[in-house]
Short mmCIF file of C-alpha atoms and ligand atoms in Angstrom, two decimals:
data_model
loop_
_atom_site.label_atom_id
_atom_site.label_comp_id
_atom_site.label_asym_id
_atom_site.label_seq_id
_atom_site.Cartn_x
_atom_site.Cartn_y
_atom_site.Cartn_z
CA MET A 31 25.58 -35.41 38.32
CA SER A 32 26.60 -35.69 42.02
CA THR A 33 25.09 -33.66 44.89
CA PHE A 34 27.51 -31.39 46.63
CA ARG A 35 26.93 -29.72 49.81
CA PHE A 36 28.35 -26.30 50.68
CA LYS A 37 27.61 -23.38 52.84
CA GLU A 38 25.16 -20.44 51.94
CA ASP A 39 26.39 -17.76 49.52
CA PHE A 40 28.93 -20.19 48.28
CA VAL A 41 30.98 -18.85 45.56
CA TRP A 42 30.80 -20.33 42.25
CA GLY A 43 33.17 -19.00 39.88
CA VAL A 44 35.51 -19.47 36.84
CA ALA A 45 39.38 -18.21 36.51
CA THR A 46 41.70 -16.72 34.13
CA SER A 47 44.82 -14.66 34.25
CA SER A 48 45.84 -11.46 32.22
CA TYR A 49 48.68 -12.93 30.05
CA GLN A 50 46.75 -15.89 29.25
CA ILE A 51 44.00 -14.53 27.65
CA GLU A 52 44.08 -10.74 27.34
CA GLY A 53 46.50 -10.25 24.31
CA ALA A 54 46.78 -6.70 23.00
CA ALA A 55 50.36 -6.80 24.19
CA ARG A 56 51.40 -3.54 22.58
CA GLU A 57 48.31 -1.34 22.78
CA ASP A 58 47.09 1.57 24.88
CA GLY A 59 50.44 1.89 26.52
CA ARG A 60 50.94 -1.36 27.99
CA GLY A 61 54.57 -2.23 28.94
CA GLU A 62 56.67 -5.06 28.09
CA SER A 63 56.22 -7.98 30.77
CA ILE A 64 58.81 -10.83 31.61
CA TRP A 65 56.80 -13.33 29.61
CA ASP A 66 56.55 -11.21 26.54
CA THR A 67 60.62 -11.52 26.57
CA PHE A 68 60.62 -15.19 27.59
CA CYS A 69 58.37 -16.10 24.81
CA ARG A 70 60.46 -14.73 22.02
CA VAL A 71 63.45 -17.07 23.59
CA PRO A 72 63.65 -19.99 21.23
CA GLY A 73 62.85 -23.22 22.60
CA LYS A 74 60.96 -22.07 25.93
CA VAL A 75 57.42 -22.07 24.44
CA VAL A 76 55.80 -24.78 22.42
CA LYS A 77 55.88 -23.86 18.69
CA GLY A 78 57.29 -20.48 19.72
CA GLU A 79 53.89 -19.19 20.68
CA SER A 80 53.14 -16.17 23.02
CA GLY A 81 50.39 -14.20 24.48
CA ASP A 82 50.40 -11.28 21.80
CA VAL A 83 46.97 -12.14 20.76
CA ALA A 84 46.01 -14.94 23.02
CA CYS A 85 41.87 -14.82 23.33
CA ASP A 86 41.96 -11.38 22.73
CA HIS A 87 39.87 -10.76 25.43
CA TYR A 88 41.15 -7.13 25.90
CA HIS A 89 39.01 -6.07 22.77
CA ARG A 90 36.31 -9.09 23.68
CA PHE A 91 35.86 -8.60 27.35
CA GLU A 92 32.05 -7.75 27.30
CA GLU A 93 31.18 -10.95 25.12
CA ASP A 94 33.16 -12.86 27.46
CA LEU A 95 31.22 -11.40 30.32
CA ASP A 96 28.05 -12.33 28.58
CA LEU A 97 29.13 -15.84 28.43
CA MET A 98 29.73 -15.80 32.28
CA ALA A 99 26.61 -14.60 32.80
CA GLN A 100 24.75 -17.30 30.56
CA MET A 101 26.90 -19.96 32.73
CA GLY A 102 25.36 -18.64 35.63
CA VAL A 103 28.68 -18.08 37.73
CA ASN A 104 28.51 -15.59 40.60
CA ALA A 105 32.15 -14.89 40.55
CA TYR A 106 35.11 -14.33 38.17
CA ARG A 107 38.80 -14.57 39.09
CA PHE A 108 41.33 -12.46 36.90
CA SER A 109 44.54 -11.03 37.16
CA ILE A 110 45.83 -7.22 36.77
CA ALA A 111 48.64 -7.27 34.22
CA TRP A 112 51.20 -5.05 36.33
CA PRO A 113 52.70 -3.34 33.00
CA ARG A 114 49.56 -2.61 31.55
CA VAL A 115 48.94 -0.21 34.70
CA GLN A 116 52.07 0.84 35.32
CA PRO A 117 54.49 -0.01 32.32
CA ASP A 118 57.84 0.10 34.07
CA GLY A 119 56.91 -1.10 37.64
CA ARG A 120 57.79 2.28 38.99
CA GLY A 121 56.77 5.64 38.55
CA ALA A 122 54.10 6.87 36.36
CA TYR A 123 50.71 4.77 35.91
CA ASN A 124 48.63 4.37 32.74
CA GLU A 125 45.43 5.63 32.58
CA LYS A 126 44.18 3.81 29.96
CA GLY A 127 45.26 0.48 31.59
CA LEU A 128 43.57 1.18 34.77
CA ALA A 129 40.43 2.02 32.78
CA PHE A 130 40.58 -1.39 31.10
CA TYR A 131 40.10 -2.96 34.67
CA GLU A 132 37.68 -0.50 35.72
CA ARG A 133 35.06 -1.26 32.80
CA LEU A 134 36.03 -5.03 33.33
CA VAL A 135 35.07 -4.66 37.23
CA ASP A 136 31.97 -2.49 36.47
CA GLY A 137 30.88 -5.06 33.53
CA LEU A 138 30.93 -7.88 36.14
CA LEU A 139 29.07 -6.03 38.77
CA LYS A 140 26.64 -5.02 36.15
CA ARG A 141 25.94 -8.45 35.54
CA GLY A 142 25.82 -9.49 39.19
CA ILE A 143 29.24 -11.31 39.18
CA GLN A 144 31.71 -10.80 41.93
CA PRO A 145 34.85 -9.44 40.72
CA PHE A 146 38.01 -11.82 42.47
CA ALA A 147 41.26 -9.67 41.54
CA THR A 148 44.88 -11.09 41.70
CA LEU A 149 47.55 -8.63 41.57
CA TYR A 150 50.26 -10.74 40.00
CA HIS A 151 49.91 -13.67 37.69
CA TRP A 152 53.67 -13.79 36.73
CA ASP A 153 54.09 -10.87 33.93
CA LEU A 154 56.31 -8.86 36.00
CA PRO A 155 57.46 -5.56 33.99
CA GLN A 156 60.43 -6.53 31.96
CA ALA A 157 62.10 -2.94 33.40
CA LEU A 158 61.98 -4.29 36.69
CA GLN A 159 63.79 -7.38 35.50
CA THR A 160 66.42 -5.56 33.35
CA GLU A 161 66.95 -2.82 35.54
CA GLN A 162 67.34 -4.79 39.08
CA SER A 163 67.01 -8.44 38.34
CA GLY A 164 63.07 -8.57 39.46
CA TRP A 165 62.28 -10.50 42.20
CA GLU A 166 66.04 -11.39 43.17
CA SER A 167 65.97 -7.64 44.38
CA ARG A 168 64.40 -6.69 47.75
CA ASP A 169 63.49 -3.44 45.86
CA THR A 170 60.75 -5.15 43.65
CA ALA A 171 58.65 -6.00 46.88
CA TYR A 172 58.51 -2.49 47.59
CA ARG A 173 57.67 -1.40 43.97
CA PHE A 174 54.72 -4.32 44.23
CA ALA A 175 53.44 -2.76 47.40
CA ASP A 176 53.03 0.42 45.68
CA TYR A 177 51.35 -0.93 42.87
CA ALA A 178 49.24 -2.77 45.18
CA GLY A 179 48.36 0.34 47.06
CA LYS A 180 47.15 2.18 43.74
CA ILE A 181 45.17 -1.05 42.62
CA GLY A 182 43.50 -0.91 46.06
CA ARG A 183 42.86 2.65 45.74
CA VAL A 184 41.24 2.37 42.26
CA LEU A 185 39.09 -0.77 42.51
CA GLY A 186 39.23 -1.70 46.30
CA ASP A 187 35.64 -0.55 46.57
CA ARG A 188 34.37 -2.66 44.09
CA VAL A 189 36.12 -5.91 44.19
CA ALA A 190 34.97 -8.86 46.38
CA SER A 191 38.60 -9.74 47.09
CA ILE A 192 42.22 -9.20 46.09
CA ALA A 193 45.10 -11.79 45.98
CA THR A 194 48.51 -10.66 46.11
CA HIS A 195 50.17 -13.37 44.30
CA ASN A 196 49.38 -16.30 42.28
CA GLU A 197 51.38 -19.34 43.10
CA PRO A 198 54.41 -18.04 43.98
CA TRP A 199 56.09 -21.32 44.04
CA CYS A 200 55.85 -21.24 40.20
CA THR A 201 57.63 -17.86 40.01
CA ALA A 202 60.20 -18.88 42.48
CA TRP A 203 60.69 -22.57 41.43
CA LEU A 204 60.05 -22.76 37.83
CA GLY A 205 61.04 -19.01 37.11
CA ASN A 206 64.52 -19.41 38.57
CA ALA A 207 65.57 -23.01 39.95
CA THR A 208 64.33 -24.83 36.71
CA GLY A 209 64.24 -21.96 34.20
CA TYR A 210 61.22 -23.63 32.62
CA PHE A 211 59.09 -20.31 32.99
CA ALA A 212 60.15 -16.76 32.83
CA PRO A 213 62.64 -15.19 33.62
CA GLY A 214 64.22 -18.50 32.63
CA ASN A 215 66.90 -18.79 35.46
CA ALA A 216 68.24 -22.11 36.60
CA ASP A 217 69.98 -21.20 40.02
CA LEU A 218 68.65 -22.67 43.42
CA LYS A 219 69.97 -19.79 45.14
CA LYS A 220 68.22 -17.37 43.03
CA ALA A 221 64.97 -19.33 43.37
CA ALA A 222 65.47 -18.93 47.19
CA HIS A 223 65.95 -15.20 47.28
CA VAL A 224 62.98 -14.69 44.79
CA ALA A 225 60.82 -16.65 47.07
CA HIS A 226 61.80 -14.78 50.26
CA HIS A 227 61.01 -11.30 48.18
CA LEU A 228 57.48 -12.74 47.01
CA LEU A 229 56.57 -13.37 50.50
CA LEU A 230 57.91 -10.17 51.58
CA SER A 231 56.16 -8.44 48.99
CA HIS A 232 52.98 -10.13 49.70
CA GLY A 233 52.62 -8.91 53.44
CA LEU A 234 53.69 -5.22 52.31
CA ALA A 235 51.03 -5.25 49.73
CA VAL A 236 48.61 -6.07 52.24
CA GLN A 237 49.69 -3.94 54.74
CA ALA A 238 49.63 -1.01 51.90
CA MET A 239 46.22 -1.89 50.88
CA ARG A 240 44.83 -2.08 54.52
CA ALA A 241 46.62 1.49 55.12
CA ASP A 242 44.70 2.78 52.32
CA GLY A 243 41.56 1.88 53.65
CA VAL A 244 40.66 -1.00 51.33
CA LYS A 245 37.85 -2.98 52.67
CA ALA A 246 37.85 -6.02 50.43
CA PRO A 247 38.88 -9.06 51.78
CA LEU A 248 42.60 -9.57 51.20
CA GLY A 249 44.58 -12.81 50.67
CA ILE A 250 47.23 -14.85 48.55
CA VAL A 251 47.00 -17.72 46.33
CA LEU A 252 49.12 -20.79 46.76
CA ASN A 253 49.45 -24.01 44.47
CA GLN A 254 49.23 -27.01 46.99
CA SER A 255 49.38 -30.71 46.85
CA PRO A 256 49.74 -33.45 49.17
CA ALA A 257 52.63 -35.60 48.99
CA HIS A 258 52.94 -39.36 48.77
CA GLY A 259 55.81 -41.74 48.89
CA ALA A 260 55.95 -44.19 46.27
CA THR A 261 56.07 -47.02 48.60
CA GLU A 262 56.21 -46.90 52.49
CA ALA A 263 59.65 -47.46 52.99
CA PRO A 264 60.98 -44.78 55.13
CA GLU A 265 63.01 -43.23 52.25
CA ASP A 266 60.34 -42.96 50.14
CA VAL A 267 58.21 -41.60 53.11
CA ALA A 268 61.07 -39.21 53.73
CA ALA A 269 61.21 -37.89 50.26
CA ALA A 270 57.39 -36.88 50.13
CA SER A 271 57.91 -35.19 53.48
CA LEU A 272 60.90 -32.84 51.94
CA GLU A 273 58.74 -32.24 48.59
CA TYR A 274 55.46 -31.20 50.72
CA ALA A 275 58.31 -28.93 53.03
CA LYS A 276 59.73 -27.43 49.60
CA PHE A 277 56.46 -27.12 47.79
CA VAL A 278 53.44 -26.28 50.33
CA ARG A 279 55.04 -25.52 53.58
CA TRP A 280 57.98 -22.92 52.25
CA TYR A 281 54.67 -20.67 51.74
CA MET A 282 52.26 -21.76 54.26
CA ASP A 283 55.07 -21.81 57.30
CA PRO A 284 56.09 -18.22 56.83
CA ILE A 285 52.83 -16.76 56.47
CA PHE A 286 50.95 -18.67 59.12
CA LYS A 287 53.69 -19.72 61.64
CA GLY A 288 56.61 -17.11 60.87
CA GLU A 289 59.26 -19.27 59.84
CA TYR A 290 60.51 -21.51 57.24
CA PRO A 291 60.24 -25.26 57.45
CA ALA A 292 63.47 -26.70 59.10
CA GLU A 293 63.63 -29.59 57.24
CA ALA A 294 63.42 -27.65 53.74
CA LEU A 295 66.27 -24.96 54.84
CA GLN A 296 68.24 -27.75 55.56
CA TRP A 297 68.20 -29.09 51.95
CA TYR A 298 68.88 -25.78 50.87
CA GLY A 299 71.93 -25.46 52.57
CA ALA A 300 74.35 -22.48 51.74
CA ASN A 301 71.61 -22.03 48.71
CA GLY A 302 68.87 -20.94 50.96
CA PRO A 303 67.29 -17.52 51.56
CA GLN A 304 69.37 -16.81 54.56
CA GLU A 305 71.42 -13.78 53.32
CA VAL A 306 68.22 -12.01 52.22
CA ILE A 307 66.21 -12.32 55.47
CA ARG A 308 66.08 -9.27 57.36
CA ASP A 309 64.78 -8.69 61.15
CA GLY A 310 61.14 -8.29 61.16
CA ASP A 311 60.40 -10.06 57.81
CA PHE A 312 58.52 -12.51 59.07
CA ASP A 313 56.35 -9.99 61.02
CA ILE A 314 55.34 -8.58 57.66
CA ILE A 315 54.83 -11.89 55.80
CA GLY A 316 52.72 -13.06 58.46
CA THR A 317 50.27 -9.92 58.53
CA PRO A 318 46.79 -11.50 59.00
CA LEU A 319 44.73 -12.37 56.03
CA ASP A 320 40.97 -12.78 55.15
CA PHE A 321 41.42 -15.64 52.75
CA LEU A 322 43.50 -18.15 51.55
CA GLY A 323 43.34 -19.35 48.03
CA ILE A 324 44.19 -22.75 47.19
CA ASN A 325 45.01 -24.03 43.42
CA TYR A 326 44.63 -27.86 43.38
CA TYR A 327 45.48 -29.87 40.34
CA THR A 328 47.35 -33.34 41.52
CA ARG A 329 49.30 -34.80 44.14
CA ILE A 330 53.13 -34.91 44.56
CA PHE A 331 54.35 -38.45 44.13
CA ALA A 332 57.98 -38.92 45.42
CA SER A 333 60.54 -41.42 45.76
CA ALA A 334 63.96 -41.59 46.99
CA SER A 335 65.04 -43.33 43.48
CA GLY A 336 63.68 -40.60 41.45
CA ASP A 337 61.16 -42.85 39.82
CA LYS A 338 58.04 -40.72 40.38
CA ARG A 339 55.36 -42.11 38.16
CA PRO A 340 52.14 -42.74 40.24
CA PRO A 341 49.96 -45.29 39.40
CA GLY A 342 47.22 -42.97 37.85
CA VAL A 343 44.10 -45.11 39.10
CA HIS A 344 41.68 -42.29 38.01
CA GLY A 345 43.93 -41.60 34.74
CA PHE A 346 45.85 -38.62 33.80
CA THR A 347 44.89 -35.37 31.92
CA ASP A 348 46.20 -34.03 28.81
CA MET A 349 49.17 -32.37 30.84
CA ASP A 350 50.02 -35.95 31.93
CA TRP A 351 49.07 -34.64 35.74
CA GLU A 352 47.46 -37.66 37.86
CA VAL A 353 44.02 -37.20 38.36
CA TYR A 354 43.78 -37.38 42.17
CA PRO A 355 40.59 -35.75 43.39
CA GLU A 356 41.13 -37.60 47.00
CA GLY A 357 44.30 -35.52 47.59
CA LEU A 358 42.27 -32.36 47.77
CA THR A 359 40.20 -33.74 50.75
CA GLU A 360 43.23 -35.13 52.48
CA LEU A 361 45.18 -31.63 51.52
CA LEU A 362 42.41 -29.63 53.02
CA THR A 363 41.81 -31.24 56.28
CA ASN A 364 45.74 -31.85 57.05
CA LEU A 365 46.09 -28.18 56.56
CA ASN A 366 43.09 -27.16 58.71
CA GLY A 367 44.86 -29.24 61.48
CA GLU A 368 48.25 -27.86 60.93
CA TYR A 369 47.44 -24.45 60.89
CA LYS A 370 44.91 -21.59 61.89
CA LEU A 371 43.22 -20.65 58.74
CA PRO A 372 40.97 -17.92 57.42
CA PRO A 373 38.33 -18.83 55.03
CA ILE A 374 39.58 -20.90 51.93
CA TYR A 375 38.48 -20.73 48.24
CA ILE A 376 39.35 -23.30 45.89
CA THR A 377 41.12 -20.80 43.14
CA GLU A 378 41.82 -22.73 40.67
CA ASN A 379 40.91 -26.43 39.63
CA GLY A 380 40.46 -28.15 36.14
CA CYS A 381 42.01 -30.06 33.65
CA ALA A 382 43.62 -29.87 30.10
CA ALA A 383 41.84 -32.51 27.77
CA LYS A 384 41.97 -32.99 23.78
CA ASP A 385 38.92 -30.93 23.07
CA ALA A 386 37.61 -31.15 19.65
CA LEU A 387 34.61 -28.71 18.22
CA GLU A 388 32.29 -31.01 16.15
CA ASN A 389 29.30 -29.68 14.75
CA GLY A 390 29.00 -26.79 17.08
CA ARG A 391 29.96 -28.84 20.02
CA VAL A 392 32.51 -30.01 22.39
CA GLN A 393 31.93 -33.12 24.21
CA ASP A 394 34.47 -32.99 26.92
CA THR A 395 33.27 -35.87 29.35
CA ASP A 396 36.68 -36.00 30.77
CA ARG A 397 36.59 -32.72 31.97
CA ILE A 398 33.10 -33.19 33.44
CA ASN A 399 34.31 -36.09 35.05
CA PHE A 400 37.42 -34.63 36.66
CA LEU A 401 35.46 -31.44 37.84
CA ASP A 402 32.65 -33.58 39.28
CA LEU A 403 35.19 -35.80 41.38
CA HIS A 404 36.89 -32.75 42.50
CA LEU A 405 33.74 -31.01 43.49
CA ALA A 406 32.75 -34.04 45.50
CA ALA A 407 36.25 -34.35 47.24
CA LEU A 408 35.79 -30.54 48.25
CA SER A 409 32.38 -31.18 49.37
CA GLU A 410 33.94 -33.74 51.35
CA ALA A 411 36.35 -31.58 53.23
CA ALA A 412 33.51 -29.07 53.77
CA GLN A 413 31.81 -31.77 55.61
CA GLN A 414 34.79 -32.56 57.70
CA GLY A 415 34.96 -29.17 58.91
CA VAL A 416 36.95 -27.27 56.57
CA ASP A 417 35.56 -23.59 56.11
CA VAL A 418 35.14 -23.58 52.27
CA ALA A 419 33.68 -20.39 50.83
CA GLY A 420 34.10 -20.90 47.02
CA TYR A 421 35.11 -22.89 44.09
CA PHE A 422 36.82 -21.43 40.77
CA ALA A 423 37.27 -23.52 37.75
CA TRP A 424 40.25 -23.38 35.74
CA SER A 425 39.81 -22.43 33.20
CA MET A 426 36.64 -19.93 31.79
CA LEU A 427 38.10 -19.91 28.26
CA ASP A 428 40.89 -22.06 26.46
CA ASN A 429 43.92 -19.88 26.62
CA PHE A 430 47.71 -19.47 26.46
CA GLU A 431 49.16 -22.37 28.63
CA TRP A 432 52.63 -20.58 29.42
CA ALA A 433 55.35 -23.18 28.19
CA SER A 434 52.82 -25.32 26.56
CA GLY A 435 51.61 -22.54 24.46
CA TYR A 436 47.93 -23.00 23.00
CA ASP A 437 47.96 -26.91 22.75
CA LYS A 438 46.81 -27.48 25.71
CA ARG A 439 43.08 -26.54 26.40
CA PHE A 440 42.00 -25.96 30.01
CA GLY A 441 38.60 -23.79 28.87
CA MET A 442 35.00 -24.63 29.77
CA VAL A 443 34.54 -22.25 26.70
CA TYR A 444 36.05 -23.43 23.32
CA VAL A 445 38.16 -20.95 21.65
CA ASP A 446 38.91 -21.16 17.81
CA TYR A 447 41.96 -19.21 17.66
CA GLU A 448 41.62 -18.51 14.21
CA THR A 449 38.41 -16.75 14.09
CA GLN A 450 38.18 -15.95 18.19
CA LYS A 451 34.78 -17.63 17.99
CA ARG A 452 33.92 -19.09 21.51
CA THR A 453 31.74 -22.23 22.07
CA LEU A 454 30.45 -23.12 25.50
CA LYS A 455 31.69 -26.94 25.94
CA ASP A 456 29.53 -29.61 27.55
CA SER A 457 31.30 -28.92 30.74
CA ALA A 458 30.13 -25.44 30.78
CA HIS A 459 26.57 -26.52 30.55
CA TRP A 460 27.12 -29.02 33.25
CA TYR A 461 28.65 -26.33 35.62
CA SER A 462 25.65 -24.38 34.92
CA GLU A 463 23.55 -27.05 35.87
CA VAL A 464 25.35 -27.78 39.15
CA ILE A 465 25.20 -24.13 40.07
CA ALA A 466 21.56 -24.00 39.46
CA GLU A 467 20.82 -26.94 41.49
CA HIS A 468 23.20 -25.83 44.34
CA ALA A 469 20.76 -22.44 44.35
CA ALA A 470 17.74 -24.61 44.29
CA ALA A 471 19.00 -26.57 47.32
CA GLU A 472 19.86 -23.64 49.24
CA ALA A 473 16.22 -22.06 48.38
CA ALA A 474 14.51 -25.10 49.81
CA ARG A 475 16.59 -25.29 52.92
C1 LIG B 241 48.17 -23.07 37.24
C2 LIG B 241 48.10 -21.70 36.90
C3 LIG B 241 47.45 -21.24 35.80
C4 LIG B 241 47.23 -22.41 34.70
C5 LIG B 241 47.12 -23.76 35.45
C6 LIG B 241 46.77 -24.64 34.58
O1 LIG B 241 49.56 -23.27 37.58
O2 LIG B 241 47.95 -20.67 38.03
O3 LIG B 241 47.78 -20.01 35.22
O4 LIG B 241 48.27 -22.03 33.89
O5 LIG B 241 48.14 -23.84 36.35
#
């Protein structure tokens, strides 16, 4: 096991999201989300699977919290299903839905685990999609701010942090430009409009929560990668720069610099966000943050010819994503130079692997190697001056991996979906040791 050097009070966590684990899709007054709808569209999700039952976490959360305590993590990142607490995305709140998250948060606190909440991990109330085309509409940003204020009032004094969005790039791009995710649009201009409204909603939500006196640190979670050209030829280098602008800077620049990157704006041309930007939007989007969450899985590999298969020196995961740990150090040190940043959490990092339960054990050596390499890369970034406050492994449990269904296993805990039995994988035991070793080193300091 490598030795990692992180600051005092480093946060060691695991992460999940509502639609991927909760199940109980039609219980206790939960409204429909765009993912419920999307999963019913033939061909969208592998084997036509859905989050209807998932890990049945809604009924088994106490057992899951016990497992976290057993692993020794000191933080848990989860998301709140908007349609569970406000079924139509506007108007009345659902007390039973709110009560579930109160029980979850109290259960964490009771076990000494810090709750890190995310307000939006892609499960938009279907009513907002049906009535006003979801995030294409500016009004959805205001609905989101109302919902954020409500969560702030209910949970804001008990949670360790609140993130507005998880990976707005996925919602905008995969949901609206490629149609790979809900709501399934394939229209570049819609994607640009959606991205702008997501950013706007983020700023409005932070402002609403602050106005309500929420004391918990507030931030956003972005998926990021460094981008590399396939060769050093100028056209490949330019392709990488453009991909970085579309993927990373498209979100970072508005939040931390008050503008979209010119390079990507030019690429969007007439399909860009210009029609929906109003005076003052960038002031709202740039509302100061207490932390930035970064989800890191792989790098972007770009070439002008479109041939993008990276060399994969460290191999590929079961998602066929290249294992590229050094990209995490590169990304973070670059960001640190480019922007004035608040403290950073790695809010997701992990890999899918072909895990098998044999004689009560899952020997997921590939996952241990993956996590070990990435923690070392993160530790290196911290040594190079990046303010790294914590790390969350994706994921606590095997779960519903969106368009890939249940085929792809990301968990440190194995889930047998027939019986809902949970089994700690070798990686979970390894992670416990890493956390304990860090605590011992800190105590000895
Ligand atoms: C991220 C998502 C998360 C999970 C991982 C594998 O993009 O935030 O829900 O699907 O990828």
